[in-house]
């Protein structure tokens, strides 16, 4: 599939390619690789309307049939969470590169287990692609290296409650609100938002960044732009009410409820602090519409694989040196990068 000067030939299949994240992936890649992008989803009608194919990531045989039918898929950009690592295995066994915006720690670990398969077929799977995980991983590596090897990393994510997050992303958030969490709240400054209280929340960085960087402890926290909604949400969690979200019926109800709340803005910020002894190095980014930036990070990652599919195997975003400057590359799209000094953002 690799040609002498023009990188990897073949098409880019984007399951979830007309969702909140996927539409940005499809549109950006279509600009860069006209005629080579195929969005997909379960609805035959919506897929056709977007010039794509019907594909279901919960149906491995059907997924294989789609790959056979298209015949020349070089990269799959997964913009919807599959139930397990089967779809990733199918891609890697065929030597198809994979970009995964998924944020489920268990699933990411399962795909990491496919490293040998990927190396054997000379394929690359890139995990932790997006904002959190994604930009958080890049900032964590930067802060970790600058502090001289962190003993602890704190990741804080602020999401805009006014953004129209996709249903799959809301489902993921609600499911993780129901999960048991350890750790304490943290008061911290986020660029453009001032000082906020962020609450422990199981972002996958907790596990992935600890593994890729070899940092003994990584903590992850979440808050919303609305102070009131943050207090209500985590107050409800403290009462045990949100544990109901683990059950299918109440879980669906809460997902639908959260999907309708649009009371804040669409700006987001993430902040990462690396600690060593008494030293602290912090970085943050801020932008508008995290779905759009997740899409841009995924598109840049796919473009990297199409130009130079390297390193082989299964890696997280921050393990690709050529993508370490992504925060700066996304500046024209409105992402601002901040070096943090003594808790303030400058
Ligand atoms: N890394 C990050 O920072 C980050 C940030 C945001 C979101 N995410 C992740 O991105 C994923 C997508 O989120 P989103 O907000 O874009 O969700 P979304 O708007 O609900 O989009 C999901 C898309 O996937 C399709 N889909 C649903 N189930 C499918 C299946 N079984 N097989 C194939 N296609 C399917 C849907 O179309 P049909 O209904 O027609 O199938 C829809 O187009 C989620 O897994 C979320 O956790 C990651």
XYZ file of C-alpha atoms and ligand atoms in Angstrom:
394
model
C 0.000 0.000 0.000
C 2.955 2.393 0.423
C 4.032 4.211 -2.719
C 7.480 5.718 -3.262
C 6.806 9.420 -2.735
C 3.128 9.889 -2.096
C 2.693 7.887 1.111
C -0.020 5.277 1.582
C -2.630 4.772 -1.162
C -6.191 3.619 -0.491
C -9.347 4.918 1.117
C -10.193 6.108 4.630
C -13.228 4.494 6.268
C -14.791 6.563 9.079
C -17.331 4.540 11.132
C -19.412 7.152 12.974
C -18.369 9.491 10.165
C -21.471 11.696 10.289
C -21.710 12.014 14.105
C -20.626 15.046 16.165
C -16.932 14.071 15.984
C -17.092 12.065 12.765
C -18.534 14.834 10.579
C -15.483 16.998 11.314
C -13.147 14.076 10.595
C -14.884 13.335 7.303
C -14.969 16.984 6.198
C -11.315 17.691 7.088
C -9.957 14.507 5.500
C -12.102 15.033 2.411
C -10.419 18.444 1.980
C -6.974 16.863 2.258
C -7.702 13.589 0.391
C -10.584 14.323 -2.004
C -12.570 11.276 -3.079
C -10.827 8.934 -0.646
C -13.022 9.320 2.465
C -15.953 6.977 3.203
C -18.120 7.873 6.222
C -20.199 5.078 7.725
C -22.943 4.368 10.235
C -25.803 1.985 10.956
C -28.459 3.968 9.127
C -28.365 3.055 5.427
C -30.282 6.205 4.590
C -28.018 8.620 6.527
C -24.902 6.856 5.265
C -26.097 7.181 1.670
C -26.958 10.858 2.185
C -23.357 11.451 3.305
C -21.942 9.513 0.373
C -20.844 6.684 2.649
C -21.609 3.075 3.519
C -23.770 1.244 6.025
C -21.518 -0.252 8.672
C -22.076 -1.477 12.219
C -19.095 -1.802 14.572
C -21.053 -4.252 16.751
C -21.273 -6.693 13.811
C -17.762 -8.065 13.045
C -18.867 -10.141 10.001
C -20.710 -7.180 8.521
C -17.663 -4.981 9.179
C -15.448 -7.459 7.303
C -17.916 -7.508 4.401
C -17.691 -3.698 4.172
C -13.879 -3.861 4.075
C -14.058 -6.595 1.401
C -16.576 -4.576 -0.604
C -14.492 -1.369 -0.496
C -11.356 -3.401 -1.197
C -8.735 -0.678 -0.709
C -9.197 0.709 2.825
C -5.827 1.937 4.115
C -6.963 3.648 7.343
C -10.005 3.266 9.589
C -10.802 6.269 11.797
C -13.078 4.928 14.499
C -15.494 7.703 15.564
C -17.877 5.525 17.553
C -17.098 3.194 20.427
C -17.321 -0.524 19.555
C -18.238 -3.029 22.294
C -14.777 -4.660 22.299
C -11.471 -4.841 20.401
C -12.782 -7.073 17.553
C -13.040 -4.291 14.970
C -9.492 -3.156 15.828
C -8.250 -6.744 15.476
C -9.920 -7.135 12.081
C -8.245 -3.936 10.823
C -4.792 -4.762 12.162
C -4.863 -8.372 10.916
C -5.460 -6.959 7.420
C -2.637 -4.414 7.785
C -5.140 -1.519 7.902
C -4.029 1.407 10.065
C -6.358 2.512 12.850
C -7.094 5.857 14.513
C -9.357 5.513 17.549
C -11.008 8.485 19.279
C -12.393 6.131 21.960
C -12.013 7.053 25.592
C -12.755 3.793 27.397
C -9.718 2.699 29.426
C -10.595 -1.027 29.288
C -11.062 -0.959 25.535
C -7.816 0.956 24.976
C -5.953 -1.626 27.053
C -7.543 -4.441 24.993
C -6.393 -2.810 21.738
C -2.887 -2.372 23.219
C -2.894 -6.175 23.455
C -2.909 -6.309 19.624
C 0.585 -4.789 19.370
C 2.233 -7.949 18.002
C -0.475 -8.404 15.366
C 0.060 -4.820 14.199
C 3.824 -5.151 14.030
C 3.483 -8.419 12.060
C 1.197 -6.829 9.442
C 3.186 -3.539 9.468
C 0.180 -1.574 10.673
C -0.162 1.229 13.210
C -3.024 1.802 15.631
C -3.107 5.191 17.327
C -5.102 5.416 20.563
C -5.906 8.370 22.862
C -6.825 10.593 19.917
C -8.922 13.684 20.581
C -9.082 16.248 23.373
C -9.267 14.037 26.494
C -7.698 11.657 25.826
C -5.579 13.214 23.114
C -4.392 16.771 23.702
C -4.192 15.844 27.403
C -1.641 13.125 26.530
C 0.459 15.571 24.499
C 0.439 18.156 27.316
C 1.204 15.459 29.902
C 4.299 14.330 27.980
C 5.470 17.915 27.509
C 5.061 18.791 31.209
C 6.544 15.445 32.291
C 9.696 15.963 30.233
C 10.075 19.584 31.299
C 9.800 18.797 35.013
C 12.478 16.124 34.607
C 10.239 13.064 35.078
C 6.983 13.604 36.955
C 6.136 11.815 40.180
C 2.495 12.805 39.741
C 0.424 14.285 36.944
C -2.939 16.021 37.448
C -5.247 16.312 34.433
C -8.228 18.701 34.619
C -10.874 18.890 31.884
C -13.511 21.637 31.627
C -16.308 21.012 29.125
C -18.783 23.558 27.782
C -22.298 22.526 28.817
C -23.706 24.560 25.928
C -21.977 22.453 23.277
C -24.164 19.926 21.475
C -22.151 16.862 22.424
C -22.908 13.749 20.384
C -25.156 11.029 21.833
C -22.283 8.534 21.996
C -20.092 10.994 23.926
C -22.949 11.816 26.354
C -23.610 8.075 26.884
C -19.905 7.617 27.686
C -19.902 10.520 30.180
C -23.045 9.316 31.957
C -21.679 5.758 32.203
C -18.474 7.089 33.753
C -20.358 9.303 36.195
C -21.858 6.080 37.538
C -18.429 4.476 38.003
C -16.902 4.491 41.481
C -14.218 7.177 41.827
C -11.447 7.784 44.305
C -9.539 10.994 44.946
C -10.273 14.524 45.991
C -11.647 17.659 44.406
C -9.120 20.183 43.166
C -9.276 23.983 42.950
C -7.376 25.065 39.878
C -7.261 27.865 37.257
C -8.253 27.246 33.670
C -7.499 29.759 30.914
C -10.468 32.055 30.378
C -12.500 30.460 33.194
C -10.669 31.531 36.365
C -10.482 29.288 39.399
C -12.728 26.246 39.323
C -13.457 23.184 41.422
C -12.856 20.004 39.421
C -14.067 16.602 40.574
C -12.439 13.176 40.220
C -13.590 11.564 36.972
C -12.165 8.400 35.359
C -10.719 9.720 32.080
C -8.603 7.053 30.381
C -5.458 9.213 30.768
C -5.376 7.967 34.355
C -4.197 4.622 33.031
C -2.728 5.336 29.581
C -0.508 8.296 30.521
C 0.740 6.402 33.562
C 1.783 3.536 31.240
C 3.260 5.532 28.331
C 5.161 7.971 30.565
C 5.924 5.622 33.447
C 4.518 8.121 35.959
C 3.525 6.488 39.268
C 0.312 8.493 39.705
C -1.976 10.244 37.234
C -5.200 11.852 38.497
C -8.030 13.051 36.222
C -10.844 15.487 37.001
C -13.818 17.097 35.303
C -15.848 20.278 35.664
C -18.318 22.121 33.445
C -18.234 25.769 32.416
C -21.373 26.338 34.498
C -20.475 26.374 38.202
C -24.102 25.612 39.081
C -24.326 22.553 36.825
C -20.960 21.276 38.094
C -22.190 21.561 41.694
C -25.540 19.878 40.867
C -23.948 17.057 38.894
C -21.287 16.121 41.395
C -23.646 16.792 44.306
C -25.980 14.179 42.771
C -23.069 11.809 42.391
C -22.104 12.271 46.056
C -25.620 11.194 47.092
C -25.223 7.976 45.069
C -28.056 9.022 42.717
C -25.925 8.732 39.585
C -25.153 5.081 40.309
C -28.585 4.500 38.780
C -26.985 5.399 35.442
C -25.281 1.989 35.464
C -28.721 0.410 34.902
C -29.986 0.389 31.295
C -33.357 2.174 31.832
C -32.251 5.032 34.125
C -28.953 5.216 32.199
C -30.823 5.927 28.939
C -33.052 8.450 30.709
C -30.073 10.324 32.197
C -28.246 10.238 28.835
C -31.265 11.766 27.139
C -31.600 14.365 29.945
C -27.925 15.395 29.798
C -28.069 15.504 26.005
C -30.748 18.216 26.281
C -28.922 20.506 28.717
C -27.357 23.370 26.776
C -27.132 26.088 29.389
C -23.526 27.217 29.056
C -21.138 28.017 26.238
C -19.186 25.792 23.860
C -15.669 26.643 25.077
C -13.544 23.938 26.676
C -10.169 23.885 28.418
C -7.807 21.194 29.598
C -4.950 21.636 32.013
C -2.128 19.260 32.905
C 0.266 19.722 35.844
C 3.387 17.595 36.300
C 4.878 17.498 39.806
C 8.340 16.490 40.891
C 9.556 17.263 44.406
C 8.513 20.859 45.006
C 8.502 21.702 41.284
C 5.483 21.962 39.062
C 5.213 22.463 35.302
C 1.781 23.064 33.823
C 0.291 23.443 30.359
C -3.251 24.124 29.232
C -5.185 24.536 26.013
C -8.466 26.296 25.363
C -10.757 26.265 22.360
C -14.362 26.130 21.235
C -16.283 22.880 20.559
C -14.334 19.907 21.826
C -15.997 17.642 19.204
C -14.456 19.771 16.449
C -10.990 19.626 18.039
C -11.314 15.879 18.635
C -12.063 15.633 14.907
C -9.099 17.831 13.952
C -6.703 15.803 16.108
C -8.050 12.587 14.537
C -7.718 14.004 11.014
C -4.108 15.120 11.602
C -3.338 11.661 13.018
C -4.842 9.905 9.992
C -2.888 12.233 7.689
C 0.323 11.325 9.530
C -0.405 7.617 8.980
C -1.104 8.188 5.289
C 2.181 10.048 4.843
C 4.426 8.004 7.137
C 2.787 5.051 8.934
C 5.149 5.065 11.873
C 5.837 3.781 14.525
C 4.453 0.299 13.804
C 2.349 -1.363 16.475
C -0.161 0.134 18.897
C 0.736 3.548 20.285
C -0.918 6.415 22.099
C -0.952 9.856 20.490
C 1.936 11.233 22.556
C 4.203 8.417 21.360
C 4.244 9.855 17.832
C 7.016 12.464 17.879
C 5.843 14.064 14.618
C 2.516 14.980 16.262
C 3.967 16.583 19.405
C 3.471 20.060 17.888
C -0.272 19.529 17.312
C -1.352 22.181 19.884
C 0.644 24.786 17.935
C -0.563 23.434 14.569
C -4.163 23.877 15.742
C -3.645 27.560 16.628
C -5.122 28.767 13.286
C -8.257 26.761 14.189
C -8.559 28.747 17.435
C -6.746 26.567 19.965
C -4.644 28.567 22.434
C -1.731 26.994 24.305
C -0.811 28.292 27.767
C 2.265 27.731 29.895
C 1.128 27.859 33.515
C 3.142 29.466 36.250
C 2.276 29.117 39.952
C -1.295 28.126 39.292
C -2.048 31.057 36.980
C -2.404 30.894 33.234
C -0.147 33.174 31.222
N -11.041 11.527 22.674
C -11.873 12.534 22.901
O -11.506 13.611 23.353
C -13.322 12.401 22.530
C -14.139 13.547 22.539
C -15.483 13.413 22.148
C -15.992 12.167 21.808
N -15.160 11.081 21.840
C -15.664 9.765 21.461
O -16.091 9.839 20.115
C -17.117 8.903 19.886
C -18.234 9.556 19.057
O -18.813 10.597 19.784
P -19.836 11.593 19.081
O -20.046 12.682 20.034
O -19.393 11.941 17.714
O -21.120 10.640 19.003
P -22.410 10.778 18.043
O -22.635 12.189 17.625
O -23.489 10.043 18.745
O -21.996 10.002 16.732
C -21.929 8.630 16.671
C -22.032 8.226 15.196
O -21.756 6.851 15.102
C -22.793 6.180 14.409
N -22.956 4.911 15.111
C -23.577 4.660 16.285
N -23.495 3.353 16.583
C -22.820 2.772 15.575
C -22.412 1.437 15.300
N -22.733 0.429 16.123
N -21.716 1.191 14.185
C -21.388 2.195 13.320
N -21.760 3.472 13.514
C -22.451 3.760 14.640
C -24.014 7.080 14.477
O -24.789 7.001 13.271
P -25.958 5.866 13.167
O -26.897 6.128 14.290
O -26.531 6.046 11.798
O -25.272 4.546 13.320
C -23.377 8.460 14.570
O -23.166 8.990 13.299
C -17.557 8.403 21.251
O -17.025 7.105 21.441
C -16.917 9.370 22.232
O -16.595 8.770 23.465
C -13.856 11.173 22.182
